[in-house]
Amino acid sequence: MPPPQPYHPPAAAPAATGTPSRPAPPIPVKILIAGGFGVGKTTTVASISEIDPLTTEAEMTIAGIGVDDPGQRFDKTTTTVAMDFGCVTIDRSLKLYLFGTPGQARFGFMWDDLARGALGALVVVDSARMDDCYPAIDFFERAGLPFVVGVNAFDGRLAHDLGAIRWALAIGDHVPLVQFDARDRLSVRDALLVVLDRALARATRDKRA
């Protein structure tokens, strides 16, 4: 009796003529845009979103005097009361879904829900009001969620250099600290790519562990 032939998996059936295979849809990645009140979170989402961003802006009223402090931004007349939402396709394999958190402390109860399923966060900082970003940094450190600190350059300048900001925020060297302009699409893209790189590095380490 002749020896058995080695096994060869059957060849895949050729695609039907005129019906090319569809590319796989991009992988959805949830990213949070967080920070204090009036630091530029809504502007960040709106600058890069490829769809009309969903916002929950409400007019600021006299009831907010002494509660919501816009700092030196006297032209700010609205505030986010729930969240902002936008999305941007990075390439054929990745699509970022951006969720902007409310900045006021009284809406802090929403953060746990917004953070569920997120792979990373961009903490937006106004260098003239760094105290406002401490709650966001503390939240992500406690949650163990990878985050990047993005210092929004209002009017193209910072109140302090990045080294002094890192010291004031007491963040370690393992936390990326970048300067960006929330009004500029390419600048926002570069900041988000740093977040994505940090998130993917964490996911790779977790998978190997």
mmCIF file of C-alpha atoms in Angstrom:
data_model
loop_
_atom_site.group_PDB
_atom_site.id
_atom_site.type_symbol
_atom_site.label_atom_id
_atom_site.label_comp_id
_atom_site.label_asym_id
_atom_site.label_seq_id
_atom_site.Cartn_x
_atom_site.Cartn_y
_atom_site.Cartn_z
ATOM 1 C CA MET A 1 0.000 0.000 0.000
ATOM 2 C CA PRO A 2 1.471 3.388 -0.956
ATOM 3 C CA PRO A 3 2.229 5.779 1.935
ATOM 4 C CA PRO A 4 -0.440 8.410 2.668
ATOM 5 C CA GLN A 5 0.028 11.732 0.992
ATOM 6 C CA PRO A 6 0.807 14.770 3.182
ATOM 7 C CA TYR A 7 -2.147 16.946 4.024
ATOM 8 C CA HIS A 8 -2.536 20.208 2.138
ATOM 9 C CA PRO A 9 -5.296 22.672 3.122
ATOM 10 C CA PRO A 10 -7.771 23.305 0.363
ATOM 11 C CA ALA A 11 -7.100 26.384 -1.731
ATOM 12 C CA ALA A 12 -9.418 29.319 -1.121
ATOM 13 C CA ALA A 13 -12.107 29.672 -3.715
ATOM 14 C CA PRO A 14 -11.322 32.492 -6.162
ATOM 15 C CA ALA A 15 -13.386 35.610 -5.777
ATOM 16 C CA ALA A 16 -16.204 35.962 -8.227
ATOM 17 C CA THR A 17 -15.379 38.118 -11.217
ATOM 18 C CA GLY A 18 -16.505 41.703 -10.772
ATOM 19 C CA THR A 19 -16.980 41.407 -6.978
ATOM 20 C CA PRO A 20 -13.699 42.491 -5.330
ATOM 21 C CA SER A 21 -13.352 41.705 -1.639
ATOM 22 C CA ARG A 22 -14.216 44.581 0.680
ATOM 23 C CA PRO A 23 -11.473 45.941 2.957
ATOM 24 C CA ALA A 24 -11.918 45.325 6.660
ATOM 25 C CA PRO A 25 -13.510 48.268 8.488
ATOM 26 C CA PRO A 26 -11.152 50.350 10.657
ATOM 27 C CA ILE A 27 -10.782 49.382 14.305
ATOM 28 C CA PRO A 28 -12.660 51.843 16.572
ATOM 29 C CA VAL A 29 -10.544 53.457 19.309
ATOM 30 C CA LYS A 30 -12.150 55.576 22.016
ATOM 31 C CA ILE A 31 -10.118 58.559 23.229
ATOM 32 C CA LEU A 32 -11.129 61.060 25.918
ATOM 33 C CA ILE A 33 -10.423 64.781 25.668
ATOM 34 C CA ALA A 34 -10.373 65.998 29.262
ATOM 35 C CA GLY A 35 -9.306 68.955 31.352
ATOM 36 C CA GLY A 36 -10.571 71.890 33.331
ATOM 37 C CA PHE A 37 -13.168 74.485 32.462
ATOM 38 C CA GLY A 38 -12.449 76.623 29.400
ATOM 39 C CA VAL A 39 -9.145 75.016 28.399
ATOM 40 C CA GLY A 40 -10.149 74.242 24.791
ATOM 41 C CA LYS A 41 -11.624 70.723 24.842
ATOM 42 C CA THR A 42 -14.584 71.544 22.600
ATOM 43 C CA THR A 43 -12.304 73.414 20.202
ATOM 44 C CA THR A 44 -9.933 70.429 20.105
ATOM 45 C CA VAL A 45 -12.706 68.034 19.085
ATOM 46 C CA ALA A 46 -14.205 70.451 16.556
ATOM 47 C CA SER A 47 -10.839 71.192 14.925
ATOM 48 C CA ILE A 48 -10.182 67.617 13.824
ATOM 49 C CA SER A 49 -13.543 65.833 13.645
ATOM 50 C CA GLU A 50 -14.405 64.652 10.158
ATOM 51 C CA ILE A 51 -18.099 64.907 11.011
ATOM 52 C CA ASP A 52 -20.004 67.825 12.446
ATOM 53 C CA PRO A 53 -19.169 67.357 16.121
ATOM 54 C CA LEU A 54 -21.928 66.682 18.585
ATOM 55 C CA THR A 55 -21.744 69.266 21.339
ATOM 56 C CA THR A 56 -23.837 69.963 24.406
ATOM 57 C CA GLU A 57 -22.996 73.621 24.758
ATOM 58 C CA ALA A 58 -25.208 75.816 26.933
ATOM 59 C CA GLU A 59 -25.162 79.550 27.402
ATOM 60 C CA MET A 60 -23.336 80.716 30.489
ATOM 61 C CA THR A 61 -25.600 82.740 32.783
ATOM 62 C CA ILE A 62 -25.194 84.943 35.805
ATOM 63 C CA ALA A 63 -25.870 81.843 37.931
ATOM 64 C CA GLY A 64 -22.390 80.639 36.977
ATOM 65 C CA ILE A 65 -20.609 83.735 38.271
ATOM 66 C CA GLY A 66 -18.165 82.639 40.930
ATOM 67 C CA VAL A 67 -18.713 78.996 39.979
ATOM 68 C CA ASP A 68 -17.415 78.734 36.398
ATOM 69 C CA ASP A 69 -14.273 80.806 35.963
ATOM 70 C CA PRO A 70 -13.174 81.274 32.335
ATOM 71 C CA GLY A 71 -9.960 82.951 33.448
ATOM 72 C CA GLN A 72 -8.801 85.617 31.023
ATOM 73 C CA ARG A 73 -11.065 84.355 28.230
ATOM 74 C CA PHE A 74 -13.750 86.996 28.521
ATOM 75 C CA ASP A 75 -15.155 86.032 25.108
ATOM 76 C CA LYS A 76 -16.294 82.595 26.335
ATOM 77 C CA THR A 77 -20.099 82.587 26.468
ATOM 78 C CA THR A 78 -20.954 78.847 26.386
ATOM 79 C CA THR A 79 -19.887 75.746 28.273
ATOM 80 C CA THR A 80 -20.143 71.975 27.810
ATOM 81 C CA VAL A 81 -22.749 70.494 30.139
ATOM 82 C CA ALA A 82 -22.537 66.829 29.109
ATOM 83 C CA MET A 83 -19.953 65.899 26.495
ATOM 84 C CA ASP A 84 -18.562 66.605 23.044
ATOM 85 C CA PHE A 85 -18.271 63.912 20.386
ATOM 86 C CA GLY A 86 -16.387 63.680 17.120
ATOM 87 C CA CYS A 87 -14.398 61.168 15.103
ATOM 88 C CA VAL A 88 -11.434 61.057 12.759
ATOM 89 C CA THR A 89 -10.046 58.270 10.582
ATOM 90 C CA ILE A 90 -6.306 57.871 11.109
ATOM 91 C CA ASP A 91 -5.808 55.357 8.294
ATOM 92 C CA ARG A 92 -7.613 52.345 6.832
ATOM 93 C CA SER A 93 -7.076 50.379 10.032
ATOM 94 C CA LEU A 94 -7.874 52.878 12.821
ATOM 95 C CA LYS A 95 -10.657 55.333 13.538
ATOM 96 C CA LEU A 96 -10.618 57.514 16.650
ATOM 97 C CA TYR A 97 -13.841 58.338 18.455
ATOM 98 C CA LEU A 98 -13.315 61.441 20.572
ATOM 99 C CA PHE A 99 -15.316 62.133 23.720
ATOM 100 C CA GLY A 100 -14.834 65.526 25.343
ATOM 101 C CA THR A 101 -15.601 65.592 29.047
ATOM 102 C CA PRO A 102 -17.300 68.482 30.876
ATOM 103 C CA GLY A 103 -14.793 70.598 32.765
ATOM 104 C CA GLN A 104 -16.826 71.676 35.777
ATOM 105 C CA ALA A 105 -16.420 69.710 38.994
ATOM 106 C CA ARG A 106 -20.201 69.376 39.406
ATOM 107 C CA PHE A 107 -20.318 67.174 36.290
ATOM 108 C CA GLY A 108 -17.558 64.873 37.561
ATOM 109 C CA PHE A 109 -20.028 62.035 38.104
ATOM 110 C CA MET A 110 -20.123 61.562 34.311
ATOM 111 C CA TRP A 111 -16.431 60.820 33.956
ATOM 112 C CA ASP A 112 -16.631 57.152 34.968
ATOM 113 C CA ASP A 113 -19.221 56.476 32.274
ATOM 114 C CA LEU A 114 -17.336 58.424 29.610
ATOM 115 C CA ALA A 115 -14.075 56.647 30.454
ATOM 116 C CA ARG A 116 -15.577 53.173 30.097
ATOM 117 C CA GLY A 117 -13.972 51.483 27.089
ATOM 118 C CA ALA A 118 -11.475 54.292 26.436
ATOM 119 C CA LEU A 119 -7.903 53.354 25.523
ATOM 120 C CA GLY A 120 -6.323 56.697 26.351
ATOM 121 C CA ALA A 121 -6.866 60.369 27.069
ATOM 122 C CA LEU A 122 -5.548 63.795 26.164
ATOM 123 C CA VAL A 123 -5.580 66.102 29.192
ATOM 124 C CA VAL A 124 -5.780 69.662 27.874
ATOM 125 C CA VAL A 125 -4.042 72.269 30.014
ATOM 126 C CA ASP A 126 -4.123 76.063 30.058
ATOM 127 C CA SER A 127 -0.616 77.007 31.219
ATOM 128 C CA ALA A 128 -1.995 80.125 32.915
ATOM 129 C CA ARG A 129 -4.446 78.063 35.039
ATOM 130 C CA MET A 130 -2.732 74.761 35.726
ATOM 131 C CA ASP A 131 -4.702 74.146 38.926
ATOM 132 C CA ASP A 132 -7.772 73.363 36.816
ATOM 133 C CA CYS A 133 -6.223 70.220 35.317
ATOM 134 C CA TYR A 134 -5.236 68.490 38.569
ATOM 135 C CA PRO A 135 -8.586 66.630 38.921
ATOM 136 C CA ALA A 136 -8.256 65.192 35.400
ATOM 137 C CA ILE A 137 -4.683 64.021 35.977
ATOM 138 C CA ASP A 138 -5.640 62.483 39.316
ATOM 139 C CA PHE A 139 -8.624 60.720 37.716
ATOM 140 C CA PHE A 140 -6.576 59.022 34.985
ATOM 141 C CA GLU A 141 -3.759 58.103 37.349
ATOM 142 C CA ARG A 142 -6.252 56.399 39.672
ATOM 143 C CA ALA A 143 -8.008 54.716 36.752
ATOM 144 C CA GLY A 144 -4.718 53.471 35.296
ATOM 145 C CA LEU A 145 -5.665 54.889 31.895
ATOM 146 C CA PRO A 146 -2.777 56.014 29.656
ATOM 147 C CA PHE A 147 -2.860 59.766 29.144
ATOM 148 C CA VAL A 148 -0.896 62.571 27.537
ATOM 149 C CA VAL A 149 -0.807 66.143 28.813
ATOM 150 C CA GLY A 150 -1.357 68.624 25.990
ATOM 151 C CA VAL A 151 -0.631 72.266 26.789
ATOM 152 C CA ASN A 152 -2.899 74.458 24.682
ATOM 153 C CA ALA A 153 -0.959 77.429 23.330
ATOM 154 C CA PHE A 154 -3.511 80.233 23.617
ATOM 155 C CA ASP A 155 -2.536 83.036 21.191
ATOM 156 C CA GLY A 156 0.506 80.971 20.209
ATOM 157 C CA ARG A 157 2.343 81.278 23.510
ATOM 158 C CA LEU A 158 2.607 79.634 26.908
ATOM 159 C CA ALA A 159 2.670 81.232 30.332
ATOM 160 C CA HIS A 160 5.467 78.818 31.374
ATOM 161 C CA ASP A 161 7.883 76.536 29.550
ATOM 162 C CA LEU A 162 7.175 72.809 29.365
ATOM 163 C CA GLY A 163 9.800 71.907 31.952
ATOM 164 C CA ALA A 164 8.234 74.208 34.536
ATOM 165 C CA ILE A 165 4.775 72.879 33.669
ATOM 166 C CA ARG A 166 5.886 69.258 34.167
ATOM 167 C CA TRP A 167 7.339 70.185 37.557
ATOM 168 C CA ALA A 168 4.183 72.087 38.594
ATOM 169 C CA LEU A 169 1.924 69.194 37.584
ATOM 170 C CA ALA A 170 4.187 66.663 39.344
ATOM 171 C CA ILE A 171 3.936 64.193 36.463
ATOM 172 C CA GLY A 172 6.659 61.645 35.830
ATOM 173 C CA ASP A 173 8.844 61.436 32.758
ATOM 174 C CA HIS A 174 6.773 58.466 31.566
ATOM 175 C CA VAL A 175 3.825 60.834 30.896
ATOM 176 C CA PRO A 176 4.249 62.596 27.542
ATOM 177 C CA LEU A 177 3.935 66.395 27.712
ATOM 178 C CA VAL A 178 3.306 68.190 24.414
ATOM 179 C CA GLN A 179 2.462 71.688 23.259
ATOM 180 C CA PHE A 180 -0.338 72.040 20.721
ATOM 181 C CA ASP A 181 -2.868 74.517 19.348
ATOM 182 C CA ALA A 182 -6.477 73.395 19.812
ATOM 183 C CA ARG A 183 -7.539 75.526 16.824
ATOM 184 C CA ASP A 184 -5.143 73.863 14.389
ATOM 185 C CA ARG A 185 -6.156 70.517 12.866
ATOM 186 C CA LEU A 186 -2.615 69.268 12.232
ATOM 187 C CA SER A 187 -1.481 70.286 15.704
ATOM 188 C CA VAL A 188 -4.401 68.402 17.276
ATOM 189 C CA ARG A 189 -3.655 65.391 15.059
ATOM 190 C CA ASP A 190 -0.054 65.261 16.264
ATOM 191 C CA ALA A 191 -1.167 65.395 19.915
ATOM 192 C CA LEU A 192 -3.689 62.597 19.354
ATOM 193 C CA LEU A 193 -1.057 60.443 17.661
ATOM 194 C CA VAL A 194 1.019 60.667 20.841
ATOM 195 C CA VAL A 195 -2.035 59.496 22.817
ATOM 196 C CA LEU A 196 -2.605 56.665 20.365
ATOM 197 C CA ASP A 197 1.034 55.588 20.523
ATOM 198 C CA ARG A 198 0.936 55.495 24.333
ATOM 199 C CA ALA A 199 -2.367 53.595 24.354
ATOM 200 C CA LEU A 200 -1.126 51.001 21.857
ATOM 201 C CA ALA A 201 2.115 50.565 23.805
ATOM 202 C CA ARG A 202 0.098 49.860 26.967
ATOM 203 C CA ALA A 203 -2.177 47.416 25.128
ATOM 204 C CA THR A 204 0.867 45.581 23.723
ATOM 205 C CA ARG A 205 2.446 45.261 27.177
ATOM 206 C CA ASP A 206 -0.820 43.995 28.664
ATOM 207 C CA LYS A 207 -1.150 41.395 25.903
ATOM 208 C CA ARG A 208 2.372 40.101 26.522
ATOM 209 C CA ALA A 209 1.902 39.921 30.291
#
